Amino acid sequence: MIQVIQAQNVTLAYLKKKFALYKSEDEQFFTEWFDYIPEISELEKQYLDRVKNNYLNVLENAPLLEEAVKLVVLSPLLDLAGFYRPPFYIATEESVEISEDFIIDDEVTTEDTKEIIKGKIDVLVLQDQLWLLIIESKRSSFSLAKAIPQALTYMLANPQPDRPTYSLVMNGEDFQFIKLIKQDKLMYALSDRFTLYRRENELYKVLNILKKIGQVLN
């Protein structure tokens, strides 16, 4: 029997149970978001100030839907981080499918069951057919906590288990990075959460981290 589960409905508890996925508590597991990150220029800061102001101005009229978030916030970040230039290239709305065979036991019968998780990635940054950075943009009213299990599901489909996978989940105003490693164990960790509602422009930090991840994966 085959059961199809949509990626947006997957929970962290499900991933832990079916894929033995665990969250690392080791601070040295995910240092890319805070250790030796590249500086950004004054011109880049000015541009990011404009991006922040544009987002907050547009948000005054109505909650931003996913496509607007990509247009106003995500696209400028990818441009400044260099993900529109070789060796990177962009693929959007990529379908993914992962499966796990397991046994369902009840008092009456035991049957082999295969679950298939399906979904689509909003933006996928690729290099030489490898998944490098998955970016999951959500409606501005959505909590990032709902997007993290979905992003991890997509990251599990990385065809190169010997390399780490990184993700950025965002809803336009909040941003959080994820790192996943598929080696002896499936382990992940989260960065701090950054937001546009602080006085300082935390898009600076988001761009810093994107540039660092680009260096790691290049």
PDB file of C-alpha atoms in Angstrom:
ATOM      1  CA  MET A   1       0.000   0.000   0.000  1.00  0.00           C
ATOM      2  CA  ILE A   2       1.304   3.438  -0.924  1.00  0.00           C
ATOM      3  CA  GLN A   3       0.364   6.517   1.080  1.00  0.00           C
ATOM      4  CA  VAL A   4       1.173   9.984  -0.285  1.00  0.00           C
ATOM      5  CA  ILE A   5       1.924  12.787   2.175  1.00  0.00           C
ATOM      6  CA  GLN A   6       2.278  16.409   1.099  1.00  0.00           C
ATOM      7  CA  ALA A   7       5.505  17.989   2.296  1.00  0.00           C
ATOM      8  CA  GLN A   8       3.699  20.972   3.823  1.00  0.00           C
ATOM      9  CA  ASN A   9       1.923  18.582   6.195  1.00  0.00           C
ATOM     10  CA  VAL A  10       5.076  16.939   7.542  1.00  0.00           C
ATOM     11  CA  THR A  11       6.043  17.592  11.173  1.00  0.00           C
ATOM     12  CA  LEU A  12       9.378  17.444  12.982  1.00  0.00           C
ATOM     13  CA  ALA A  13       8.066  14.518  15.024  1.00  0.00           C
ATOM     14  CA  TYR A  14       7.326  12.599  11.815  1.00  0.00           C
ATOM     15  CA  LEU A  15      10.821  13.232  10.417  1.00  0.00           C
ATOM     16  CA  LYS A  16      12.408  12.147  13.686  1.00  0.00           C
ATOM     17  CA  LYS A  17      10.385   8.926  13.767  1.00  0.00           C
ATOM     18  CA  LYS A  18      10.610   7.892  10.118  1.00  0.00           C
ATOM     19  CA  PHE A  19      14.085   9.151   9.182  1.00  0.00           C
ATOM     20  CA  ALA A  20      15.871   9.237  12.569  1.00  0.00           C
ATOM     21  CA  LEU A  21      16.467  12.957  12.106  1.00  0.00           C
ATOM     22  CA  TYR A  22      17.887  14.724  15.145  1.00  0.00           C
ATOM     23  CA  LYS A  23      18.667  18.305  16.065  1.00  0.00           C
ATOM     24  CA  SER A  24      22.293  18.935  16.998  1.00  0.00           C
ATOM     25  CA  GLU A  25      22.950  20.832  20.215  1.00  0.00           C
ATOM     26  CA  ASP A  26      26.646  21.219  19.413  1.00  0.00           C
ATOM     27  CA  GLU A  27      27.497  24.873  18.746  1.00  0.00           C
ATOM     28  CA  GLN A  28      30.309  23.760  16.433  1.00  0.00           C
ATOM     29  CA  PHE A  29      27.919  21.842  14.167  1.00  0.00           C
ATOM     30  CA  PHE A  30      26.671  24.958  12.368  1.00  0.00           C
ATOM     31  CA  THR A  31      29.269  27.710  12.599  1.00  0.00           C
ATOM     32  CA  GLU A  32      28.731  28.998   9.054  1.00  0.00           C
ATOM     33  CA  TRP A  33      26.085  31.471  10.193  1.00  0.00           C
ATOM     34  CA  PHE A  34      28.282  33.309  12.707  1.00  0.00           C
ATOM     35  CA  ASP A  35      31.990  32.422  12.258  1.00  0.00           C
ATOM     36  CA  TYR A  36      34.213  34.318   9.820  1.00  0.00           C
ATOM     37  CA  ILE A  37      31.353  35.626   7.727  1.00  0.00           C
ATOM     38  CA  PRO A  38      32.200  37.998   4.849  1.00  0.00           C
ATOM     39  CA  GLU A  39      31.803  41.734   5.210  1.00  0.00           C
ATOM     40  CA  ILE A  40      29.370  43.607   2.983  1.00  0.00           C
ATOM     41  CA  SER A  41      30.055  46.966   1.393  1.00  0.00           C
ATOM     42  CA  GLU A  42      28.455  50.307   2.223  1.00  0.00           C
ATOM     43  CA  LEU A  43      26.782  50.246  -1.190  1.00  0.00           C
ATOM     44  CA  GLU A  44      25.267  46.840  -0.402  1.00  0.00           C
ATOM     45  CA  LYS A  45      24.044  48.161   2.953  1.00  0.00           C
ATOM     46  CA  GLN A  46      22.351  51.085   1.222  1.00  0.00           C
ATOM     47  CA  TYR A  47      20.665  48.690  -1.189  1.00  0.00           C
ATOM     48  CA  LEU A  48      19.478  46.478   1.664  1.00  0.00           C
ATOM     49  CA  ASP A  49      18.127  49.523   3.499  1.00  0.00           C
ATOM     50  CA  ARG A  50      16.027  50.224   0.419  1.00  0.00           C
ATOM     51  CA  VAL A  51      14.873  46.582   0.286  1.00  0.00           C
ATOM     52  CA  LYS A  52      13.777  46.756   3.929  1.00  0.00           C
ATOM     53  CA  ASN A  53      11.931  50.031   3.398  1.00  0.00           C
ATOM     54  CA  ASN A  54      10.274  48.706   0.249  1.00  0.00           C
ATOM     55  CA  TYR A  55       9.009  45.637   2.091  1.00  0.00           C
ATOM     56  CA  LEU A  56       7.644  47.575   5.056  1.00  0.00           C
ATOM     57  CA  ASN A  57       5.987  50.132   2.757  1.00  0.00           C
ATOM     58  CA  VAL A  58       4.313  47.478   0.618  1.00  0.00           C
ATOM     59  CA  LEU A  59       3.217  45.579   3.723  1.00  0.00           C
ATOM     60  CA  GLU A  60       1.222  48.603   4.938  1.00  0.00           C
ATOM     61  CA  ASN A  61      -1.321  48.050   2.171  1.00  0.00           C
ATOM     62  CA  ALA A  62      -1.915  44.295   2.532  1.00  0.00           C
ATOM     63  CA  PRO A  63      -0.177  41.095   3.671  1.00  0.00           C
ATOM     64  CA  LEU A  64       2.347  40.033   1.063  1.00  0.00           C
ATOM     65  CA  LEU A  65       1.747  36.761  -0.729  1.00  0.00           C
ATOM     66  CA  GLU A  66       4.535  34.403  -1.636  1.00  0.00           C
ATOM     67  CA  GLU A  67       5.298  35.788  -5.088  1.00  0.00           C
ATOM     68  CA  ALA A  68       5.505  39.343  -3.748  1.00  0.00           C
ATOM     69  CA  VAL A  69       7.912  38.240  -1.023  1.00  0.00           C
ATOM     70  CA  LYS A  70      10.153  36.706  -3.691  1.00  0.00           C
ATOM     71  CA  LEU A  71      10.025  39.854  -5.793  1.00  0.00           C
ATOM     72  CA  VAL A  72      10.580  42.445  -3.070  1.00  0.00           C
ATOM     73  CA  VAL A  73      12.971  40.654  -0.687  1.00  0.00           C
ATOM     74  CA  LEU A  74      14.322  37.362  -1.984  1.00  0.00           C
ATOM     75  CA  SER A  75      15.419  38.360  -5.474  1.00  0.00           C
ATOM     76  CA  PRO A  76      17.657  41.247  -4.291  1.00  0.00           C
ATOM     77  CA  LEU A  77      19.278  38.992  -1.673  1.00  0.00           C
ATOM     78  CA  LEU A  78      20.096  36.289  -4.230  1.00  0.00           C
ATOM     79  CA  ASP A  79      21.516  38.909  -6.572  1.00  0.00           C
ATOM     80  CA  LEU A  80      23.817  40.451  -3.954  1.00  0.00           C
ATOM     81  CA  ALA A  81      24.912  37.005  -2.739  1.00  0.00           C
ATOM     82  CA  GLY A  82      26.005  36.072  -6.262  1.00  0.00           C
ATOM     83  CA  PHE A  83      23.612  33.182  -6.819  1.00  0.00           C
ATOM     84  CA  TYR A  84      22.610  34.443 -10.261  1.00  0.00           C
ATOM     85  CA  ARG A  85      26.173  34.025 -11.533  1.00  0.00           C
ATOM     86  CA  PRO A  86      28.274  30.934 -12.350  1.00  0.00           C
ATOM     87  CA  PRO A  87      28.889  28.403 -10.928  1.00  0.00           C
ATOM     88  CA  PHE A  88      25.360  28.742  -9.498  1.00  0.00           C
ATOM     89  CA  TYR A  89      22.102  28.741 -11.369  1.00  0.00           C
ATOM     90  CA  ILE A  90      18.471  28.939 -10.323  1.00  0.00           C
ATOM     91  CA  ALA A  91      15.684  26.404 -10.713  1.00  0.00           C
ATOM     92  CA  THR A  92      12.204  27.167  -9.407  1.00  0.00           C
ATOM     93  CA  GLU A  93       9.169  25.079  -8.445  1.00  0.00           C
ATOM     94  CA  GLU A  94      11.217  21.879  -8.471  1.00  0.00           C
ATOM     95  CA  SER A  95       9.265  18.752  -7.547  1.00  0.00           C
ATOM     96  CA  VAL A  96      10.773  16.431  -4.962  1.00  0.00           C
ATOM     97  CA  GLU A  97       9.780  12.965  -3.787  1.00  0.00           C
ATOM     98  CA  ILE A  98      11.222  10.904  -0.955  1.00  0.00           C
ATOM     99  CA  SER A  99      10.009   7.639   0.488  1.00  0.00           C
ATOM    100  CA  GLU A 100      10.563   5.393   3.488  1.00  0.00           C
ATOM    101  CA  ASP A 101       9.451   1.772   3.808  1.00  0.00           C
ATOM    102  CA  PHE A 102       8.140   0.808   7.203  1.00  0.00           C
ATOM    103  CA  ILE A 103       5.794  -1.638   8.895  1.00  0.00           C
ATOM    104  CA  ILE A 104       2.365  -0.852  10.294  1.00  0.00           C
ATOM    105  CA  ASP A 105       1.276  -3.247  13.050  1.00  0.00           C
ATOM    106  CA  ASP A 106      -2.215  -3.596  14.450  1.00  0.00           C
ATOM    107  CA  GLU A 107      -4.151  -6.300  16.262  1.00  0.00           C
ATOM    108  CA  VAL A 108      -5.651  -7.737  13.078  1.00  0.00           C
ATOM    109  CA  THR A 109      -3.031  -7.635  10.371  1.00  0.00           C
ATOM    110  CA  THR A 110       0.495  -6.581   9.505  1.00  0.00           C
ATOM    111  CA  GLU A 111       1.225  -5.095   6.102  1.00  0.00           C
ATOM    112  CA  ASP A 112       4.126  -3.531   4.311  1.00  0.00           C
ATOM    113  CA  THR A 113       3.405   0.111   3.670  1.00  0.00           C
ATOM    114  CA  LYS A 114       5.342   2.647   1.696  1.00  0.00           C
ATOM    115  CA  GLU A 115       4.936   6.341   2.409  1.00  0.00           C
ATOM    116  CA  ILE A 116       5.877   8.854  -0.270  1.00  0.00           C
ATOM    117  CA  ILE A 117       6.349  12.507   0.590  1.00  0.00           C
ATOM    118  CA  LYS A 118       5.804  14.895  -2.297  1.00  0.00           C
ATOM    119  CA  GLY A 119       6.198  18.641  -2.607  1.00  0.00           C
ATOM    120  CA  LYS A 120       7.614  21.548  -4.566  1.00  0.00           C
ATOM    121  CA  ILE A 121      10.519  23.783  -3.621  1.00  0.00           C
ATOM    122  CA  ASP A 122       9.903  27.482  -4.157  1.00  0.00           C
ATOM    123  CA  VAL A 123      13.456  28.348  -5.206  1.00  0.00           C
ATOM    124  CA  LEU A 124      16.340  25.921  -5.573  1.00  0.00           C
ATOM    125  CA  VAL A 125      19.896  27.130  -6.122  1.00  0.00           C
ATOM    126  CA  LEU A 126      21.927  24.510  -7.951  1.00  0.00           C
ATOM    127  CA  GLN A 127      25.551  23.904  -8.847  1.00  0.00           C
ATOM    128  CA  ASP A 128      26.643  20.989 -11.038  1.00  0.00           C
ATOM    129  CA  GLN A 129      23.358  19.148 -10.428  1.00  0.00           C
ATOM    130  CA  LEU A 130      23.804  19.371  -6.647  1.00  0.00           C
ATOM    131  CA  TRP A 131      21.263  20.892  -4.294  1.00  0.00           C
ATOM    132  CA  LEU A 132      23.090  23.621  -2.488  1.00  0.00           C
ATOM    133  CA  LEU A 133      20.631  26.086  -1.077  1.00  0.00           C
ATOM    134  CA  ILE A 134      16.905  25.610  -0.680  1.00  0.00           C
ATOM    135  CA  ILE A 135      14.895  28.743  -0.052  1.00  0.00           C
ATOM    136  CA  GLU A 136      11.356  28.371   1.181  1.00  0.00           C
ATOM    137  CA  SER A 137       9.366  31.617   1.106  1.00  0.00           C
ATOM    138  CA  LYS A 138       6.026  31.732   2.867  1.00  0.00           C
ATOM    139  CA  ARG A 139       3.193  34.203   3.179  1.00  0.00           C
ATOM    140  CA  SER A 140       4.195  37.046   5.457  1.00  0.00           C
ATOM    141  CA  SER A 141       1.615  35.999   8.045  1.00  0.00           C
ATOM    142  CA  PHE A 142       2.988  32.442   8.330  1.00  0.00           C
ATOM    143  CA  SER A 143       5.254  31.358  11.161  1.00  0.00           C
ATOM    144  CA  LEU A 144       8.674  30.024  10.221  1.00  0.00           C
ATOM    145  CA  ALA A 145       8.068  27.105  12.576  1.00  0.00           C
ATOM    146  CA  LYS A 146       5.592  25.730  10.023  1.00  0.00           C
ATOM    147  CA  ALA A 147       8.125  26.016   7.188  1.00  0.00           C
ATOM    148  CA  ILE A 148      11.093  24.343   8.908  1.00  0.00           C
ATOM    149  CA  PRO A 149       9.810  20.719   8.690  1.00  0.00           C
ATOM    150  CA  GLN A 150       8.908  21.258   5.036  1.00  0.00           C
ATOM    151  CA  ALA A 151      12.365  22.629   4.239  1.00  0.00           C
ATOM    152  CA  LEU A 152      14.029  19.725   6.068  1.00  0.00           C
ATOM    153  CA  THR A 153      11.916  17.302   4.033  1.00  0.00           C
ATOM    154  CA  TYR A 154      13.254  18.779   0.818  1.00  0.00           C
ATOM    155  CA  MET A 155      16.801  18.767   2.161  1.00  0.00           C
ATOM    156  CA  LEU A 156      16.541  15.031   2.842  1.00  0.00           C
ATOM    157  CA  ALA A 157      16.247  14.532  -0.914  1.00  0.00           C
ATOM    158  CA  ASN A 158      19.785  15.861  -1.452  1.00  0.00           C
ATOM    159  CA  PRO A 159      21.436  13.297  -3.765  1.00  0.00           C
ATOM    160  CA  GLN A 160      24.912  13.907  -2.289  1.00  0.00           C
ATOM    161  CA  PRO A 161      24.893  12.607   1.304  1.00  0.00           C
ATOM    162  CA  ASP A 162      28.591  13.400   1.793  1.00  0.00           C
ATOM    163  CA  ARG A 163      27.961  17.138   1.488  1.00  0.00           C
ATOM    164  CA  PRO A 164      25.991  19.411   3.816  1.00  0.00           C
ATOM    165  CA  THR A 165      22.789  21.039   2.640  1.00  0.00           C
ATOM    166  CA  TYR A 166      21.723  24.513   3.686  1.00  0.00           C
ATOM    167  CA  SER A 167      18.330  26.143   3.701  1.00  0.00           C
ATOM    168  CA  LEU A 168      16.875  29.554   4.330  1.00  0.00           C
ATOM    169  CA  VAL A 169      13.251  29.721   5.413  1.00  0.00           C
ATOM    170  CA  MET A 170      11.652  33.136   5.248  1.00  0.00           C
ATOM    171  CA  ASN A 171       8.283  34.832   5.215  1.00  0.00           C
ATOM    172  CA  GLY A 172       9.512  38.244   4.080  1.00  0.00           C
ATOM    173  CA  GLU A 173      10.116  39.760   7.492  1.00  0.00           C
ATOM    174  CA  ASP A 174      11.669  36.804   9.384  1.00  0.00           C
ATOM    175  CA  PHE A 175      14.619  34.667   8.288  1.00  0.00           C
ATOM    176  CA  GLN A 176      16.254  31.494   9.634  1.00  0.00           C
ATOM    177  CA  PHE A 177      18.982  29.230   8.262  1.00  0.00           C
ATOM    178  CA  ILE A 178      19.156  25.440   8.528  1.00  0.00           C
ATOM    179  CA  LYS A 179      22.068  23.040   8.032  1.00  0.00           C
ATOM    180  CA  LEU A 180      21.592  19.306   7.416  1.00  0.00           C
ATOM    181  CA  ILE A 181      24.242  16.591   7.254  1.00  0.00           C
ATOM    182  CA  LYS A 182      23.504  13.051   6.014  1.00  0.00           C
ATOM    183  CA  GLN A 183      26.437  10.908   7.130  1.00  0.00           C
ATOM    184  CA  ASP A 184      26.535   8.588  10.139  1.00  0.00           C
ATOM    185  CA  LYS A 185      23.373  10.263  11.406  1.00  0.00           C
ATOM    186  CA  LEU A 186      20.832  12.662   9.973  1.00  0.00           C
ATOM    187  CA  MET A 187      21.534  15.820  11.939  1.00  0.00           C
ATOM    188  CA  TYR A 188      20.340  19.399  11.562  1.00  0.00           C
ATOM    189  CA  ALA A 189      20.763  22.706  13.340  1.00  0.00           C
ATOM    190  CA  LEU A 190      19.179  26.152  13.177  1.00  0.00           C
ATOM    191  CA  SER A 191      20.680  29.618  13.180  1.00  0.00           C
ATOM    192  CA  ASP A 192      19.305  32.475  15.207  1.00  0.00           C
ATOM    193  CA  ARG A 193      16.206  34.076  13.727  1.00  0.00           C
ATOM    194  CA  PHE A 194      16.560  37.446  12.028  1.00  0.00           C
ATOM    195  CA  THR A 195      13.748  39.953  11.564  1.00  0.00           C
ATOM    196  CA  LEU A 196      13.093  43.243   9.813  1.00  0.00           C
ATOM    197  CA  TYR A 197      11.303  44.601  12.877  1.00  0.00           C
ATOM    198  CA  ARG A 198      14.457  45.430  14.802  1.00  0.00           C
ATOM    199  CA  ARG A 199      15.969  48.886  14.564  1.00  0.00           C
ATOM    200  CA  GLU A 200      19.134  47.683  12.854  1.00  0.00           C
ATOM    201  CA  ASN A 201      18.745  46.191   9.416  1.00  0.00           C
ATOM    202  CA  GLU A 202      19.207  42.450   9.916  1.00  0.00           C
ATOM    203  CA  LEU A 203      19.237  41.905   6.166  1.00  0.00           C
ATOM    204  CA  TYR A 204      22.932  42.734   6.538  1.00  0.00           C
ATOM    205  CA  LYS A 205      23.398  39.543   8.578  1.00  0.00           C
ATOM    206  CA  VAL A 206      21.249  37.506   6.193  1.00  0.00           C
ATOM    207  CA  LEU A 207      23.403  38.591   3.247  1.00  0.00           C
ATOM    208  CA  ASN A 208      26.592  37.912   5.247  1.00  0.00           C
ATOM    209  CA  ILE A 209      25.465  34.336   5.833  1.00  0.00           C
ATOM    210  CA  LEU A 210      24.341  33.787   2.244  1.00  0.00           C
ATOM    211  CA  LYS A 211      27.757  34.885   1.040  1.00  0.00           C
ATOM    212  CA  LYS A 212      29.482  32.573   3.536  1.00  0.00           C
ATOM    213  CA  ILE A 213      27.377  29.602   2.414  1.00  0.00           C
ATOM    214  CA  GLY A 214      28.177  30.466  -1.196  1.00  0.00           C
ATOM    215  CA  GLN A 215      31.898  30.307  -0.320  1.00  0.00           C
ATOM    216  CA  VAL A 216      31.511  26.971   1.478  1.00  0.00           C
ATOM    217  CA  LEU A 217      29.686  25.398  -1.444  1.00  0.00           C
ATOM    218  CA  ASN A 218      31.716  26.928  -4.249  1.00  0.00           C
TER     219      ASN A 218
END
